[in-house]
Amino acid sequence: MPLITSKELFKRAYEENFAIGAFNVNNMEIIQGIVEAAKEERSPLILQVSAGARKYANPIYLKKLVEAAVEDSGLPIVLHLDHGDSFEICKQCVDDGFTSVMIDASHLPFEENIALTKQVVDYAHDRGVVVEAELGRLAGIEDAVNVDAKDATFTDPEQAAEFVERTGVDSLAVAIGTSHGAYKFKGEPSLDFERLEAIAKLLPGFPLVLHGASSVPAEYVELCNKYGADIPGAKGVPEEMLRKATTMGVCKINIDTDLRLAMTAAIRKRLVEDPSTFDPRHYIGDGRAAIKEIVRHKIVNVLGSNNYI
Ligand code: G3H
Ligand code: 13P
Ligand code: ZN
């Protein structure tokens, strides 16, 4: 099976109240860990590549690794550009064979966001590629840009409906209180489910996307810290909130930070406990195993995308 778009996946996810995990990938072991878990749980996947990942790994390597994953696993896999910030990067990815791109013009005024998103939609749709856009602005860190909480804005439901109608976009990332990175909430975690419900009501059948959806499991943070890291006060989105979102039109859930924490905890542990090793396969292999474990947990206990095939 070749790379696919998310069209069919989202249709089924919407109807059956589950979500597809969109996991950020930066190297071979991260891809392998994710794909091994999905293969065992018979789950489809969205593997997403940020501008930072393209710069780190060289896009051609990531593309070929993802193609290898498709061939090896036989799973339905979408190759997605995460947070494309210009027409040019989206065009590049469409031309490179990505099956899905995100144009993130959420920092622009409404009309400019519409115009840029529409430009990407026109180009991508002509070539069979689907497009995600964002309306409203999340707080947190993405591509080394730190969006301060005071600059974050929640998605307006009426604007969301108008945005989808005028752009013809295939899915929409909404801001309801999640944020990128490991420090999502100062106090008690809370998401604006009333807002999500209002958006979903105005967009029946339409797939919504949650970015910044890592749960930041305490055990991984503690493990990192036990083995020499200093990550105080990290707090993520409780898993029950994510499960609830999957019943309210959210069909794609983005997870990166949890993978970073899981991999880092395992590598730190190995390097401390086995100080004589200098074989990268030992510690990066442990990192890969930790990615597999957390992705399996997400698929089965949070997303509900297991037994899809
Ligand atoms: O939303 C951002 C993702 O976590 C990707 O992070 O831009 O550092 O690759 P990155
Ligand atoms: P987290 O930082 O919560 O993992 O979010 C990742 C994300 O939204 C990637 O686009
Ligand atoms: Zn994101």
Short mmCIF file of C-alpha atoms and ligand atoms in Angstrom, two decimals:
data_model
loop_
_atom_site.label_atom_id
_atom_site.label_comp_id
_atom_site.label_asym_id
_atom_site.label_seq_id
_atom_site.Cartn_x
_atom_site.Cartn_y
_atom_site.Cartn_z
CA MET A 1 0.00 0.00 0.00
CA PRO A 2 1.44 3.46 -0.87
CA LEU A 3 1.30 6.48 1.44
CA ILE A 4 -2.31 7.59 1.84
CA THR A 5 -4.10 10.84 2.66
CA SER A 6 -6.04 11.23 5.90
CA LYS A 7 -9.46 11.49 4.16
CA GLU A 8 -10.71 7.95 4.84
CA LEU A 9 -9.02 7.76 8.24
CA PHE A 10 -10.74 10.92 9.44
CA LYS A 11 -14.11 9.83 8.07
CA ARG A 12 -13.98 6.63 10.07
CA ALA A 13 -12.44 8.30 13.12
CA TYR A 14 -15.24 10.88 13.14
CA GLU A 15 -17.99 8.30 12.78
CA GLU A 16 -16.55 5.89 15.34
CA ASN A 17 -15.32 8.45 17.91
CA PHE A 18 -11.61 7.77 17.90
CA ALA A 19 -8.58 9.77 16.75
CA ILE A 20 -5.50 9.15 14.66
CA GLY A 21 -2.20 9.85 16.39
CA ALA A 22 0.04 12.31 14.58
CA PHE A 23 3.53 11.65 15.85
CA ASN A 24 6.52 13.87 15.09
CA VAL A 25 9.47 12.08 13.52
CA ASN A 26 13.09 13.16 13.36
CA ASN A 27 15.15 10.00 12.80
CA MET A 28 15.03 6.29 12.02
CA GLU A 29 14.60 5.00 15.55
CA ILE A 30 11.68 7.31 16.30
CA ILE A 31 9.95 6.15 13.12
CA GLN A 32 10.66 2.50 13.91
CA GLY A 33 9.41 2.74 17.50
CA ILE A 34 6.13 4.34 16.39
CA VAL A 35 5.60 1.94 13.51
CA GLU A 36 6.37 -1.19 15.55
CA ALA A 37 3.70 -0.20 18.08
CA ALA A 38 1.15 0.64 15.38
CA LYS A 39 1.85 -2.61 13.57
CA GLU A 40 1.22 -4.69 16.67
CA GLU A 41 -1.93 -2.75 17.48
CA ARG A 42 -3.13 -2.64 13.83
CA SER A 43 -3.45 1.14 13.89
CA PRO A 44 -3.11 3.66 11.08
CA LEU A 45 -0.60 6.48 11.59
CA ILE A 46 0.14 10.04 10.70
CA LEU A 47 3.90 10.59 10.70
CA GLN A 48 4.58 14.30 10.73
CA VAL A 49 7.67 16.27 9.89
CA SER A 50 8.28 19.81 11.15
CA ALA A 51 10.50 22.42 9.51
CA GLY A 52 12.97 21.71 12.33
CA ALA A 53 12.91 17.99 11.53
CA ARG A 54 13.51 18.72 7.83
CA LYS A 55 16.49 20.83 8.77
CA TYR A 56 17.84 18.25 11.24
CA ALA A 57 17.47 15.12 9.13
CA ASN A 58 17.43 16.36 5.53
CA PRO A 59 13.93 15.83 4.04
CA ILE A 60 14.99 13.09 1.62
CA TYR A 61 16.13 10.84 4.49
CA LEU A 62 12.85 11.23 6.34
CA LYS A 63 10.83 10.62 3.18
CA LYS A 64 12.76 7.43 2.40
CA LEU A 65 12.53 6.21 6.00
CA VAL A 66 8.78 6.72 5.99
CA GLU A 67 8.52 4.89 2.67
CA ALA A 68 10.50 2.04 4.25
CA ALA A 69 8.03 2.04 7.15
CA VAL A 70 5.11 1.74 4.75
CA GLU A 71 6.77 -1.12 2.88
CA ASP A 72 7.81 -2.91 6.04
CA SER A 73 4.54 -2.56 7.93
CA GLY A 74 1.83 -2.48 5.25
CA LEU A 75 0.00 0.01 7.47
CA PRO A 76 -2.09 2.94 6.25
CA ILE A 77 0.37 5.81 6.82
CA VAL A 78 0.04 9.52 6.07
CA LEU A 79 3.16 11.64 5.59
CA HIS A 80 2.30 15.10 6.88
CA LEU A 81 4.06 18.46 7.07
CA ASP A 82 3.64 19.88 10.59
CA HIS A 83 3.33 23.67 10.96
CA GLY A 84 4.26 24.75 7.45
CA ASP A 85 4.59 28.52 7.72
CA SER A 86 4.66 29.52 4.04
CA PHE A 87 3.23 28.56 0.67
CA GLU A 88 6.76 27.63 -0.45
CA ILE A 89 7.39 24.96 2.22
CA CYS A 90 3.93 23.46 1.63
CA LYS A 91 4.53 23.39 -2.14
CA GLN A 92 7.92 21.78 -1.58
CA CYS A 93 6.39 19.02 0.51
CA VAL A 94 3.54 18.43 -1.95
CA ASP A 95 6.13 18.20 -4.75
CA ASP A 96 8.24 15.84 -2.60
CA GLY A 97 5.38 13.35 -2.22
CA PHE A 98 3.88 14.26 1.17
CA THR A 99 0.21 13.26 1.24
CA SER A 100 -0.86 15.96 3.71
CA VAL A 101 0.40 19.42 4.64
CA MET A 102 -0.38 21.90 7.37
CA ILE A 103 -0.34 25.58 6.55
CA ASP A 104 -0.10 27.35 9.88
CA ALA A 105 -0.98 30.97 9.25
CA SER A 106 -2.62 31.27 12.66
CA HIS A 107 -0.39 34.22 13.56
CA LEU A 108 -1.83 36.26 10.66
CA PRO A 109 -5.05 38.29 10.72
CA PHE A 110 -8.19 36.30 9.78
CA GLU A 111 -8.41 37.44 6.14
CA GLU A 112 -4.68 36.83 5.54
CA ASN A 113 -4.91 33.39 7.15
CA ILE A 114 -7.80 32.60 4.78
CA ALA A 115 -5.92 33.87 1.71
CA LEU A 116 -2.73 31.91 2.42
CA THR A 117 -4.60 28.76 3.41
CA LYS A 118 -6.70 28.96 0.23
CA GLN A 119 -3.55 29.32 -1.88
CA VAL A 120 -2.13 26.13 -0.33
CA VAL A 121 -5.47 24.28 -0.64
CA ASP A 122 -5.71 25.12 -4.36
CA TYR A 123 -2.17 23.87 -5.02
CA ALA A 124 -2.44 20.74 -2.85
CA HIS A 125 -5.93 19.64 -3.93
CA ASP A 126 -4.93 19.81 -7.61
CA ARG A 127 -2.29 17.22 -6.74
CA GLY A 128 -4.38 14.96 -4.50
CA VAL A 129 -2.89 16.22 -1.23
CA VAL A 130 -4.98 17.20 1.80
CA VAL A 131 -4.50 20.34 3.90
CA GLU A 132 -4.78 21.16 7.61
CA ALA A 133 -4.93 24.78 8.76
CA GLU A 134 -5.06 26.48 12.15
CA LEU A 135 -7.36 29.13 13.52
CA GLY A 136 -6.72 30.61 16.94
CA ARG A 137 -3.28 30.48 18.46
CA LEU A 138 -1.74 28.01 20.91
CA ALA A 139 0.73 29.06 23.57
CA GLY A 140 4.04 27.23 23.94
CA ILE A 141 7.13 26.48 21.91
CA GLU A 142 7.15 25.40 18.29
CA ASP A 143 10.11 25.58 15.95
CA ALA A 144 11.99 27.57 18.58
CA VAL A 145 9.30 30.28 18.54
CA ASN A 146 7.87 30.79 21.99
CA VAL A 147 4.26 31.94 21.88
CA ASP A 148 3.57 33.60 25.20
CA ALA A 149 0.33 32.66 26.98
CA LYS A 150 -0.85 36.27 26.66
CA ASP A 151 -0.52 36.04 22.86
CA ALA A 152 -2.53 32.83 22.66
CA THR A 153 -6.11 33.17 21.42
CA PHE A 154 -8.84 30.57 21.51
CA THR A 155 -10.69 29.67 18.31
CA ASP A 156 -13.93 31.52 17.66
CA PRO A 157 -16.63 28.99 16.57
CA GLU A 158 -18.36 31.28 14.03
CA GLN A 159 -15.02 32.21 12.50
CA ALA A 160 -14.05 28.53 12.33
CA ALA A 161 -17.16 27.72 10.29
CA GLU A 162 -16.55 30.67 7.95
CA PHE A 163 -12.87 29.74 7.63
CA VAL A 164 -13.62 26.15 6.59
CA GLU A 165 -16.30 27.27 4.13
CA ARG A 166 -14.10 29.88 2.45
CA THR A 167 -10.84 27.92 2.30
CA GLY A 168 -12.07 24.40 1.49
CA VAL A 169 -9.50 23.08 3.98
CA ASP A 170 -9.72 19.37 4.94
CA SER A 171 -9.14 19.66 8.71
CA LEU A 172 -8.72 22.46 11.22
CA ALA A 173 -6.50 22.78 14.29
CA VAL A 174 -8.34 24.59 17.05
CA ALA A 175 -7.09 26.38 20.14
CA ILE A 176 -9.07 25.36 23.24
CA GLY A 177 -6.35 25.47 25.91
CA THR A 178 -3.70 22.97 24.84
CA SER A 179 -0.20 24.27 24.14
CA HIS A 180 3.09 22.99 22.76
CA GLY A 181 5.87 21.66 24.96
CA ALA A 182 6.10 20.27 28.50
CA TYR A 183 4.69 23.23 30.44
CA LYS A 184 1.05 23.42 29.46
CA PHE A 185 -0.74 24.53 32.61
CA LYS A 186 0.35 26.67 35.54
CA GLY A 187 -2.55 25.54 37.72
CA GLU A 188 -5.07 22.75 37.22
CA PRO A 189 -5.29 21.51 33.62
CA SER A 190 -8.48 22.60 31.88
CA LEU A 191 -9.71 22.67 28.29
CA ASP A 192 -12.57 24.74 26.91
CA PHE A 193 -14.92 21.89 25.99
CA GLU A 194 -17.87 24.28 25.59
CA ARG A 195 -15.95 26.01 22.85
CA LEU A 196 -15.02 22.69 21.25
CA GLU A 197 -18.67 21.64 21.32
CA ALA A 198 -19.73 24.91 19.70
CA ILE A 199 -17.12 24.55 16.95
CA ALA A 200 -18.06 20.91 16.30
CA LYS A 201 -21.76 21.80 16.16
CA LEU A 202 -21.18 24.37 13.43
CA LEU A 203 -18.95 21.94 11.50
CA PRO A 204 -20.81 18.61 11.51
CA GLY A 205 -18.78 15.75 10.03
CA PHE A 206 -15.67 17.90 9.79
CA PRO A 207 -12.39 16.67 11.36
CA LEU A 208 -10.85 18.87 14.05
CA VAL A 209 -7.24 18.65 15.21
CA LEU A 210 -5.67 19.06 18.63
CA HIS A 211 -2.07 20.24 18.73
CA GLY A 212 -0.09 20.40 21.94
CA ALA A 213 -1.75 17.20 23.15
CA SER A 214 1.06 15.52 25.06
CA SER A 215 0.15 14.35 28.53
CA VAL A 216 3.67 14.71 29.94
CA PRO A 217 3.57 11.51 32.03
CA ALA A 218 5.03 12.10 35.48
CA GLU A 219 6.95 8.82 35.38
CA TYR A 220 8.99 9.92 32.37
CA VAL A 221 9.71 13.34 33.83
CA GLU A 222 10.75 11.69 37.12
CA LEU A 223 12.95 9.21 35.30
CA CYS A 224 14.66 12.00 33.33
CA ASN A 225 15.22 13.93 36.54
CA LYS A 226 16.43 10.86 38.45
CA TYR A 227 19.12 10.41 35.82
CA GLY A 228 20.37 13.97 35.83
CA ALA A 229 17.83 16.12 33.98
CA ASP A 230 16.21 19.19 35.46
CA ILE A 231 12.60 19.40 34.24
CA PRO A 232 10.63 20.91 37.12
CA GLY A 233 6.93 21.77 36.99
CA ALA A 234 6.11 20.02 33.72
CA LYS A 235 2.39 19.41 33.22
CA GLY A 236 0.42 18.04 30.26
CA VAL A 237 -3.12 17.37 29.08
CA PRO A 238 -4.83 14.65 31.15
CA GLU A 239 -5.59 11.58 29.07
CA GLU A 240 -9.28 11.55 29.96
CA MET A 241 -9.61 15.02 28.40
CA LEU A 242 -8.08 13.72 25.18
CA ARG A 243 -10.42 10.74 25.18
CA LYS A 244 -13.36 13.11 25.62
CA ALA A 245 -12.13 15.25 22.71
CA THR A 246 -12.16 12.19 20.42
CA THR A 247 -15.93 11.98 20.94
CA MET A 248 -16.37 15.65 19.96
CA GLY A 249 -15.09 15.82 16.39
CA VAL A 250 -11.35 15.68 17.17
CA CYS A 251 -9.92 13.18 14.68
CA LYS A 252 -6.19 13.98 14.85
CA ILE A 253 -4.16 14.33 18.03
CA ASN A 254 -0.59 15.64 17.81
CA ILE A 255 2.05 14.17 20.09
CA ASP A 256 5.72 15.08 20.14
CA THR A 257 6.79 16.08 23.66
CA ASP A 258 5.78 12.73 25.20
CA LEU A 259 7.95 10.89 22.68
CA ARG A 260 10.88 13.18 23.48
CA LEU A 261 10.46 12.58 27.21
CA ALA A 262 10.13 8.81 26.83
CA MET A 263 13.19 8.55 24.61
CA THR A 264 15.30 10.88 26.73
CA ALA A 265 14.39 9.06 29.96
CA ALA A 266 15.44 5.70 28.48
CA ILE A 267 18.70 7.02 27.05
CA ARG A 268 19.63 8.83 30.27
CA LYS A 269 18.88 5.69 32.26
CA ARG A 270 21.08 3.49 30.08
CA LEU A 271 23.99 5.92 30.06
CA VAL A 272 23.93 6.24 33.85
CA GLU A 273 23.31 2.56 34.62
CA ASP A 274 25.67 1.19 32.00
CA PRO A 275 28.51 3.73 32.00
CA SER A 276 30.90 1.46 30.12
CA THR A 277 28.73 1.37 26.97
CA PHE A 278 29.71 3.51 24.04
CA ASP A 279 27.66 1.65 21.44
CA PRO A 280 24.89 4.00 20.21
CA ARG A 281 22.75 0.95 19.38
CA HIS A 282 22.49 0.25 23.11
CA TYR A 283 21.17 3.60 24.24
CA ILE A 284 19.37 4.67 21.06
CA GLY A 285 17.87 1.17 20.96
CA ASP A 286 16.53 1.74 24.46
CA GLY A 287 15.12 5.06 23.25
CA ARG A 288 13.38 3.28 20.38
CA ALA A 289 11.87 0.70 22.75
CA ALA A 290 10.55 3.50 24.97
CA ILE A 291 8.95 5.22 21.98
CA LYS A 292 7.24 1.97 21.06
CA GLU A 293 5.89 1.57 24.58
CA ILE A 294 4.44 5.08 24.82
CA VAL A 295 2.96 5.00 21.33
CA ARG A 296 1.27 1.69 22.08
CA HIS A 297 -0.16 3.23 25.24
CA LYS A 298 -1.49 6.22 23.28
CA ILE A 299 -3.01 4.08 20.54
CA VAL A 300 -4.80 1.72 22.92
CA ASN A 301 -5.64 3.91 25.90
CA VAL A 302 -6.00 7.43 24.51
CA LEU A 303 -6.65 7.46 20.77
CA GLY A 304 -8.62 4.24 20.35
CA SER A 305 -7.19 3.69 16.85
CA ASN A 306 -6.18 0.06 17.53
CA ASN A 307 -7.76 -2.79 15.56
CA TYR A 308 -8.43 -0.42 12.66
CA ILE A 309 -7.32 -3.04 10.15
O1 G3H B 1 4.74 21.72 17.30
C1 G3H B 1 5.93 21.48 17.24
C2 G3H B 1 6.44 20.10 17.26
O2 G3H B 1 6.59 19.63 18.58
C3 G3H B 1 7.71 20.01 16.48
O3 G3H B 1 8.75 20.57 17.19
O4 G3H B 1 9.60 22.27 15.60
O5 G3H B 1 11.05 21.42 17.46
O6 G3H B 1 10.51 19.96 15.51
P1 G3H B 1 10.07 21.09 16.39
P1 13P B 2 3.19 18.47 22.15
O1 13P B 2 4.30 19.45 22.37
O2 13P B 2 2.15 18.60 23.19
O3 13P B 2 3.66 17.09 21.97
O4 13P B 2 2.48 18.90 20.75
C1 13P B 2 3.03 18.50 19.52
C2 13P B 2 2.40 19.20 18.37
O5 13P B 2 1.38 19.83 18.45
C3 13P B 2 3.09 19.06 17.08
O6 13P B 2 2.49 19.83 16.08
ZN ZN B 3 1.64 21.65 16.77
#
